[in-house]
Coordinates of C-alpha atoms and ligand atoms in Angstrom, one line a residue:
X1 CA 100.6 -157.0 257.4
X2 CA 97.1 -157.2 257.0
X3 CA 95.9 -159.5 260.1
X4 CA 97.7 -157.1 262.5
X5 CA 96.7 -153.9 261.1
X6 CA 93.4 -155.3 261.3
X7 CA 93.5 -156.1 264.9
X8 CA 95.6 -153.2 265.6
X9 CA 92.8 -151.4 264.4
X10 CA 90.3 -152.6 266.7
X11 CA 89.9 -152.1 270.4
X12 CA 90.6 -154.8 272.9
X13 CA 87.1 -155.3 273.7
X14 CA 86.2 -156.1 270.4
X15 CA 89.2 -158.9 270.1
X16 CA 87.3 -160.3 273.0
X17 CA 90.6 -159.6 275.1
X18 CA 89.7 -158.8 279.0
X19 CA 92.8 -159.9 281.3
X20 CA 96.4 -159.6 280.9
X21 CA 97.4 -163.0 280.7
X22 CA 95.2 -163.4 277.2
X23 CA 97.7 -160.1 275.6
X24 CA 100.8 -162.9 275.6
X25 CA 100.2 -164.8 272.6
X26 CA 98.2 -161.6 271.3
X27 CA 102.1 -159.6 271.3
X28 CA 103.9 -162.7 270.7
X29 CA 101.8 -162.8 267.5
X30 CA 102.4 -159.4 266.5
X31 CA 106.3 -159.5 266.7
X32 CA 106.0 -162.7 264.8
X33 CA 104.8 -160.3 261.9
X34 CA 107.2 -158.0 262.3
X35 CA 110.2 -160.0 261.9
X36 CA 108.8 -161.5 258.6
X37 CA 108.2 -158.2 258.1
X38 CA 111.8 -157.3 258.9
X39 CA 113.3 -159.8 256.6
X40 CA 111.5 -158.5 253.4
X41 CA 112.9 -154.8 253.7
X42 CA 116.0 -155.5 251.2
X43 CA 117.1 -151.8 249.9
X44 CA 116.5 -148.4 250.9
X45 CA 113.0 -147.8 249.5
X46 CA 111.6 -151.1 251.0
X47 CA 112.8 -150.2 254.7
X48 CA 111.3 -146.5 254.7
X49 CA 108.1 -148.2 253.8
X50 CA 108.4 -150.8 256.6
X51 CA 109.8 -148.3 259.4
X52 CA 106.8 -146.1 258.1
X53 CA 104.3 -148.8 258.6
X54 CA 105.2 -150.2 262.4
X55 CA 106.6 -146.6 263.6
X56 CA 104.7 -143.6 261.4
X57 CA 103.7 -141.4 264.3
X58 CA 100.2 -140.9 262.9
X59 CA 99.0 -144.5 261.5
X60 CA 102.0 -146.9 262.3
X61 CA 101.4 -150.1 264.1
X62 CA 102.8 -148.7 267.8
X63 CA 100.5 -146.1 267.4
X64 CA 97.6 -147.6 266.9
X65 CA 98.2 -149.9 269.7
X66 CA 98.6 -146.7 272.0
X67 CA 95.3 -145.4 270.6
X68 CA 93.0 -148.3 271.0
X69 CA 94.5 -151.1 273.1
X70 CA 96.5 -148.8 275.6
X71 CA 94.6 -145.8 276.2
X72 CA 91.1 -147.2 275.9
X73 CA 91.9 -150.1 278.6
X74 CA 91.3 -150.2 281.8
X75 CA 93.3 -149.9 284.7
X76 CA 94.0 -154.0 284.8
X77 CA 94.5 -154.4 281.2
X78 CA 96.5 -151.3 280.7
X79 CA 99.5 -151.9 282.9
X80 CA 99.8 -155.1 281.2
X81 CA 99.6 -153.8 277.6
X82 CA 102.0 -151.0 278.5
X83 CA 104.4 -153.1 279.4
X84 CA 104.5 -155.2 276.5
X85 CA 103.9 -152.6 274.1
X86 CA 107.7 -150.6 275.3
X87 CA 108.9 -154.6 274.9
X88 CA 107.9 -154.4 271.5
X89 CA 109.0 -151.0 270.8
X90 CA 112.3 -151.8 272.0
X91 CA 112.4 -155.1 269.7
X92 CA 111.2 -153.1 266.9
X93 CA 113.4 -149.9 267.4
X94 CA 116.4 -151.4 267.3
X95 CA 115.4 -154.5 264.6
X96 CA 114.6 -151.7 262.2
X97 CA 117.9 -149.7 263.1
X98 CA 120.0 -153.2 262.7
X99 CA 118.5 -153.1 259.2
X100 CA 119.4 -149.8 258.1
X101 CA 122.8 -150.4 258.6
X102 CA 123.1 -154.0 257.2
X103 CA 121.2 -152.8 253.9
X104 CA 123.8 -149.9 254.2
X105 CA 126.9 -152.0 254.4
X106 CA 125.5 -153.9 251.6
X107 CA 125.0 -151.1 249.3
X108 CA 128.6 -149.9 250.1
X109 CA 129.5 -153.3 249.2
X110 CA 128.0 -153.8 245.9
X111 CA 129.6 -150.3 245.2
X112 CA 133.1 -151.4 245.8
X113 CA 132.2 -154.7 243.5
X114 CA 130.9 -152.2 240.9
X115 CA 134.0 -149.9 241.1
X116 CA 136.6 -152.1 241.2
X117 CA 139.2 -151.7 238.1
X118 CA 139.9 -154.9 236.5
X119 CA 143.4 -154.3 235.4
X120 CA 142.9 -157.0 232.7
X121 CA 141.0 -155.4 230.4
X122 CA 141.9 -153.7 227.7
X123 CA 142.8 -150.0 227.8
X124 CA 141.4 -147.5 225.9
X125 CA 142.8 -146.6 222.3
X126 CA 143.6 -143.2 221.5
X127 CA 144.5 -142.5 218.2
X128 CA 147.4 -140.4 217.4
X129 CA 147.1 -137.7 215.0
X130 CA 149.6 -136.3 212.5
X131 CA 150.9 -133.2 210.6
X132 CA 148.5 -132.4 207.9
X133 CA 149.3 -132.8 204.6
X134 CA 150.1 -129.3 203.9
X135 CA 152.1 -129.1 207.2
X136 CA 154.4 -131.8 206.0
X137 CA 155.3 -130.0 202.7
X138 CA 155.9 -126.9 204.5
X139 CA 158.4 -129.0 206.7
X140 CA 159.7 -130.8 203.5
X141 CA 160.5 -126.9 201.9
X142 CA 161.8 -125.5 205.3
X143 CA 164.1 -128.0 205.9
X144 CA 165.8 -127.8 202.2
X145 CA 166.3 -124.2 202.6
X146 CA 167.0 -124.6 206.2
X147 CA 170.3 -126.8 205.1
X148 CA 171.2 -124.2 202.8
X149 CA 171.4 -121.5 205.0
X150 CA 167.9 -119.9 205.2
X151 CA 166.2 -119.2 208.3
X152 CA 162.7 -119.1 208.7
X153 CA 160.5 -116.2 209.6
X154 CA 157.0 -115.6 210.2
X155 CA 154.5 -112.3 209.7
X156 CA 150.7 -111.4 210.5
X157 CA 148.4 -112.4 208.0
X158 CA 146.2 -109.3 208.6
X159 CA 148.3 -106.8 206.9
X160 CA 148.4 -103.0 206.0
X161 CA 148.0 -102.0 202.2
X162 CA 152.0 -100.4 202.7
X163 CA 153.5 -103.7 203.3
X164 CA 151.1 -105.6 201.2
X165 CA 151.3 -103.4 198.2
X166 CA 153.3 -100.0 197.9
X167 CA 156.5 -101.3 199.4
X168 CA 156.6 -104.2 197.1
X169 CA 156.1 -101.4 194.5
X170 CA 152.7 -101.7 194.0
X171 CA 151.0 -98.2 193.7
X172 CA 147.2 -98.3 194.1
X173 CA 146.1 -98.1 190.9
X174 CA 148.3 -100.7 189.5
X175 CA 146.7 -103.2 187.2
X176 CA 148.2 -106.5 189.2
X177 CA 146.3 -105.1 192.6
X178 CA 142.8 -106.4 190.6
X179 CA 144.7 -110.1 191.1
X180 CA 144.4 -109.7 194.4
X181 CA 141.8 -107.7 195.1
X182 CA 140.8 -108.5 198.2
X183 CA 139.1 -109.1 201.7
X184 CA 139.4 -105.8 203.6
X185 CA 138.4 -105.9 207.5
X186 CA 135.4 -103.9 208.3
X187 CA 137.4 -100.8 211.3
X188 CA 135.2 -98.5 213.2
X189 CA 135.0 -94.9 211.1
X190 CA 138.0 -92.7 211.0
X191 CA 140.4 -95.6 212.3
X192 CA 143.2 -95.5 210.0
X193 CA 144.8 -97.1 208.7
X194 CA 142.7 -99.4 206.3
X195 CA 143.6 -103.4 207.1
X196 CA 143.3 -106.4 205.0
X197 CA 144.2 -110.4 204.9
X198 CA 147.6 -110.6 203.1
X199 CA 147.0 -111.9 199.8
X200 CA 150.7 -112.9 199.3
X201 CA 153.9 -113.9 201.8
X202 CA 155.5 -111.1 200.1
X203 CA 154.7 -108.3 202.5
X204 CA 157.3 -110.0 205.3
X205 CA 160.2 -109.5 202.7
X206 CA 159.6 -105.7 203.6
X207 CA 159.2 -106.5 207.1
X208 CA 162.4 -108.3 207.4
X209 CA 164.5 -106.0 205.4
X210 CA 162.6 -103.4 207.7
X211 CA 164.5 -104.7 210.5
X212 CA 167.6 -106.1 209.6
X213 CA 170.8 -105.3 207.3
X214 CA 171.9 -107.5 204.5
X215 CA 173.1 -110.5 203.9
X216 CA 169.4 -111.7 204.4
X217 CA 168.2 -115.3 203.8
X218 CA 165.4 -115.9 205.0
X219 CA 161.9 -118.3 203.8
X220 CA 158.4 -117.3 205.0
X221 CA 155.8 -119.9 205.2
X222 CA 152.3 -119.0 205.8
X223 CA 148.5 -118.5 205.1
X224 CA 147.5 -116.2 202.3
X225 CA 143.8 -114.7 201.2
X226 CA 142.3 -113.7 198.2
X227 CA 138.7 -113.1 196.9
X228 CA 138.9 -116.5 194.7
X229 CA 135.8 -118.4 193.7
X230 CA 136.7 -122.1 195.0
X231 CA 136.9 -124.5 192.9
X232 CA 139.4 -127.6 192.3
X233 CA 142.6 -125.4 192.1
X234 CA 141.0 -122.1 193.6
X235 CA 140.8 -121.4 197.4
X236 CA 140.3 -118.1 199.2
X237 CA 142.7 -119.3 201.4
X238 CA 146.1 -121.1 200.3
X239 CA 149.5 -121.3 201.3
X240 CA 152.7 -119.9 200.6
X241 CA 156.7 -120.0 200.8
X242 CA 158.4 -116.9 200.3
X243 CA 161.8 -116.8 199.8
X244 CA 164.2 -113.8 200.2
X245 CA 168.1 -113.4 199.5
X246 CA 169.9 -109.9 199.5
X247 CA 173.4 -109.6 200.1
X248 CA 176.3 -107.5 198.4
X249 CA 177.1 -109.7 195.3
X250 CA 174.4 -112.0 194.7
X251 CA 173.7 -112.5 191.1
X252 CA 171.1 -114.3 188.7
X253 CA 173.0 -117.6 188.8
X254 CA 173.3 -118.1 192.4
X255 CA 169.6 -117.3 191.6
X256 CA 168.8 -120.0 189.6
X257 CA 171.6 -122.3 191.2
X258 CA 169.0 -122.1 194.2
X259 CA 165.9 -122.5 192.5
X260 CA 167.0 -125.5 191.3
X261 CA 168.6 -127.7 194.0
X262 CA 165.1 -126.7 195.7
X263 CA 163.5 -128.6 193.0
X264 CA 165.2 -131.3 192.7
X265 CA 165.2 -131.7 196.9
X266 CA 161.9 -131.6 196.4
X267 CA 160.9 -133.5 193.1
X268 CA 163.8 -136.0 192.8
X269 CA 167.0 -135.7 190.7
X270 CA 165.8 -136.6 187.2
X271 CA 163.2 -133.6 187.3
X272 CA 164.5 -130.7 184.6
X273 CA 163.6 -127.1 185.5
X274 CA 163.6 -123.8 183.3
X275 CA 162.8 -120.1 183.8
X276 CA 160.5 -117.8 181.5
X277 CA 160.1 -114.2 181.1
X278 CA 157.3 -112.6 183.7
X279 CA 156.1 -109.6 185.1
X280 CA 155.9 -108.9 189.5
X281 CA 156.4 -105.4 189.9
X282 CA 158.9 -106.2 193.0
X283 CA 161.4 -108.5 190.8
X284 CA 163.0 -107.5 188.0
X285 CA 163.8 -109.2 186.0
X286 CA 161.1 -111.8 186.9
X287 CA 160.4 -115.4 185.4
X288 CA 158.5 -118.0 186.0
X289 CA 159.5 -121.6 187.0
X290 CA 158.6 -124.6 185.5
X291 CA 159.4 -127.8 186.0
X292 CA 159.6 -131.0 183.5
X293 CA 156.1 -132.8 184.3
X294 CA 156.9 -135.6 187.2
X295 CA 153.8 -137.9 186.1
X296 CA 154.9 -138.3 182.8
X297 CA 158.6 -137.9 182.7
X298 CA 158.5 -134.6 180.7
X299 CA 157.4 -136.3 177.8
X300 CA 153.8 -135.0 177.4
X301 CA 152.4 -138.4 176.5
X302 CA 150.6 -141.0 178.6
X303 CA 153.3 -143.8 178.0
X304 CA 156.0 -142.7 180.6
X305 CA 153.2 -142.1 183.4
X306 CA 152.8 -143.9 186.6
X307 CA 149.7 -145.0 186.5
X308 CA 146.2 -145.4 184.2
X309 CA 144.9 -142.6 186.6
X310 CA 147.1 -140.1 185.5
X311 CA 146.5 -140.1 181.2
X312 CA 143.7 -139.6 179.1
X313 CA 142.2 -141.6 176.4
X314 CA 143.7 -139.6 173.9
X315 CA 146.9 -140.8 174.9
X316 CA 148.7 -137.2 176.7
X317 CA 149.6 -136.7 179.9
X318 CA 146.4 -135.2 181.7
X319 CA 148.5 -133.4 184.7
X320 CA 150.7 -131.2 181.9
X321 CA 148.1 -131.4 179.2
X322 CA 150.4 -132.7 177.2
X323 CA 152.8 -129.8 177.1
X324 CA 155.6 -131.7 179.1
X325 CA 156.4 -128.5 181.6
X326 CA 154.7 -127.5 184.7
X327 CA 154.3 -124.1 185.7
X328 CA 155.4 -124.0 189.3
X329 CA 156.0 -120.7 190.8
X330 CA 157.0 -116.9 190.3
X331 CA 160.3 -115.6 191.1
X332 CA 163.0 -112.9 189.9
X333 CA 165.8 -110.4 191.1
X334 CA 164.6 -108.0 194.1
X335 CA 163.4 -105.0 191.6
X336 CA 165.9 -101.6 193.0
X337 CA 162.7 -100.1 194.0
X338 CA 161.9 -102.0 196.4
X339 CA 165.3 -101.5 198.0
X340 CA 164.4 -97.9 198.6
X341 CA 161.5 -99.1 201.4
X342 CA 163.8 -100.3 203.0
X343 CA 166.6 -98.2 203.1
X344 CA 169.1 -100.2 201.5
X345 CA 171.7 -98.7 199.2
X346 CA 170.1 -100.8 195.7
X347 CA 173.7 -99.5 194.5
X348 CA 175.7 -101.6 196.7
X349 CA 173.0 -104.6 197.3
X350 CA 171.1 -106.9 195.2
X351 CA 168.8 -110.4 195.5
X352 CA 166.2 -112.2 194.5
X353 CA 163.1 -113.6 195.9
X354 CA 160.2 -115.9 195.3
X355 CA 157.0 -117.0 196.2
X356 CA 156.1 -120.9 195.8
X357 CA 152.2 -121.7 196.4
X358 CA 152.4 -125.1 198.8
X359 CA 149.0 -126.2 197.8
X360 CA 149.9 -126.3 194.5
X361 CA 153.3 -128.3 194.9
X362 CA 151.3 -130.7 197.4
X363 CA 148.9 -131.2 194.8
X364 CA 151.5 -132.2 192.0
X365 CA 154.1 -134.0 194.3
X366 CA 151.2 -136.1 195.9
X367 CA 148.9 -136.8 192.8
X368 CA 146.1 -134.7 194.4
X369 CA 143.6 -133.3 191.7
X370 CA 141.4 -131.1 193.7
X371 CA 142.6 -128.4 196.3
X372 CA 139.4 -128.3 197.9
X373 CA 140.4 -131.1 200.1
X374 CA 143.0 -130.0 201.7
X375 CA 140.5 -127.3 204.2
X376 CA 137.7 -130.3 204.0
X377 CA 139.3 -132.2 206.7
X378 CA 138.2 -135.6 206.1
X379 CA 139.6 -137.9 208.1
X380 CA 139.9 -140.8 205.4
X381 CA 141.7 -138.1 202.8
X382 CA 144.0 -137.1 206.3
X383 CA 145.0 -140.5 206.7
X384 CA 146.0 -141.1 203.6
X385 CA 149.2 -138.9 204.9
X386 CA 150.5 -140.3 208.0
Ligands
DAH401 N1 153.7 -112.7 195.6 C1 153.5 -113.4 194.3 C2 152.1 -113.9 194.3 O1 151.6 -114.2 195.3 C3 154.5 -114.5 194.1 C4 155.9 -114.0 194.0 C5 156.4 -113.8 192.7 C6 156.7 -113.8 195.1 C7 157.6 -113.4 192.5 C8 158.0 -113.4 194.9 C9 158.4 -113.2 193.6 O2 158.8 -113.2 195.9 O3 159.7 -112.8 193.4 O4 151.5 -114.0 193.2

């Protein structure tokens, strides 16, 4: 652009241009450069920079050539230079218009080229997630009892000390409330009454038998709290199954009869189970449930196990510690008093209930030695569990 800015610049006079015939090859020039010019302005940027330069109202090439060829000439010259100057306007206007519109079209063409789906390529993968762990086992449980009759209930996990404690016959200063002593939930003052996280399933036996007349059957999975320092079998939060049956003549064997073809649903056939004396203040009587070790057969010792991971050096069996039993969960016959909650005649009805911690059952069914991971979420334990 240089030469014709440059001579744009300067008056006629000083171009040594005096009659009309001389402005010819003077324009002809001139729209030589611009269509060079023309050719170069490729994308959006470029053109405003070259419409700028031969039609910017203050320093473009048309103006200048109004400023000091036109107006400055005289009367001879400038009839001559007007007229080719509006021939070159014309040429220029509408050149620089064609160009918008072919850089425009091109632009909207290279977007379609960019946008276009290529049907051949691969889609994207999205993984598909599954049940955790602990989800499954809660499955596996609810659909034993669910084929033996049982339907499944669920209850709030923030809970009122009534239902939590004194209608399972728990009086506050009973020694078993330390156990679970517990998370309480901060209430604005005066707003009765107090609330906490459940620390057991138990409280929805009351609930149920609140609201419905025997013959109950019902199992209550869910999430249960408790002030417990984690470690590799403590959690502040764990799971539970509760189990409730009340009905006119239900006695200790139908009881245990129960119990058992859980666990052997659940463990496999060859697994033995047995019952010990225990204390809950809602069952009475109330035992305890073991079953024969799974890892090592119910021998104790390291021979029978599965695997190198699962004995000591010393040669016993490091899930039972050598004591061939495993201590699964605590059960019994609904204690009378708790009958009187509900308004049941505890002449006329009787059951028993029990409460199995799922973590726990995971842990031992699936060779898991730490508890902890089941809240961790790692994806490469998760997996593990498809
Ligand atoms: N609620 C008891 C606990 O969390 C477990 C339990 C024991 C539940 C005996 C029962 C039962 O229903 O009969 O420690």
């Amino acid at each position: 652009m240089t030469e014709h800015e440059n001579k744009t610049a300067k008056l006629l006079v000083h171009l040594g241009i005096t009659r009309p015939e001389e402005l010819t090859a003077l324009f002809a020039d001139l729209r030589g450069r611009f269509d060079a010019d023309c050719a170069c302005a490729q994308d959006e940027t470029s053109w405003k920079q070259f419409r700028d330069a031969w039609l910017g109202r203050k320093s473009g090439v048309l103006t200048q050539i109004t400023d000091n060829w036109l107006k400055p000439a005289g009367a001879e010259l400038k009839r001559a230079v007007g007229a080719a100057l509006n021939e070159l306007r014309a040429h220029v206007e509408s050149r620089i218009e064609a160009r918008r519109l072919a850089i425009e079209s091109g632009s909207e063409e290279s977007a379609l080229a960019r946008e276009r789906v290529d049907l051949s390529l691969p889609g994207v993968i999205r993984p598909i997630g599954s049940h955790h762990l602990i989800r499954q086992v809660f499955q596996e449980i609810e659909d034993i009892f669910f084929s033996i009759g049982f339907s499944i209930v669920e209850g709030p996990e923030i809970e009122t000390p009534y239902y939590n404690f004194e209608a399972l016959n728990i009086p506050e200063f009973h020694p078993v409330r330390d156990d679970m002593d517990t998370f309480y939930l901060e209430l604005p003052k005066g707003a009765k009454p107090p609330l906490l996280l459940r620390t057991h399933t138990s409280p929805m036996q009351i609930r149920t038998m609140e609201k419905q007349k025997p013959p109950v059957r019902v199992i209550v999975p869910g999430k249960v709290y408790r002030r417990d320092n984690p470690d590799a079998t403590h959690s502040f939060a764990f799971h539970q199954i509760e189990g409730l049956a009340v009905d006119t003549d239900i006695t200790f064997c139908d009881f245990t009869g129960t119990i058992e073809y859980f666990v052997k649903q659940f463990f496999g056939p060859s697994v033995k189970t047995r019952f010990r004396p225990s204390y809950f203040p809602f069952t009475e009587p109330s035992v305890e449930f073991d079953v024969s070790c799974p890892f090592c057969g119910g021998t104790g010792t390291s021979t029978a196990s599965r695997s190198p991971m699962e004995t000591s050096a010393s040669g016993t069996c490091s899930k039972c510690k050598g004591a061939a039993w495993i201590e699964l969960f605590g059960a019994g016959m609904v204690d009378p008093a708790v009958y009187g909650f509900v308004n049941y005649d505890a002449k006329k009805v009787s059951g028993f209930a029990f409460g199995i911690g799922i973590d726990r059952l995971a842990m031992l069914k699936y060779g898991i030695d730490d508890i902890q991971v089941f809240f961790q979420n790692d994806v490469r334990f998760l997996r593990q569990f498809p």
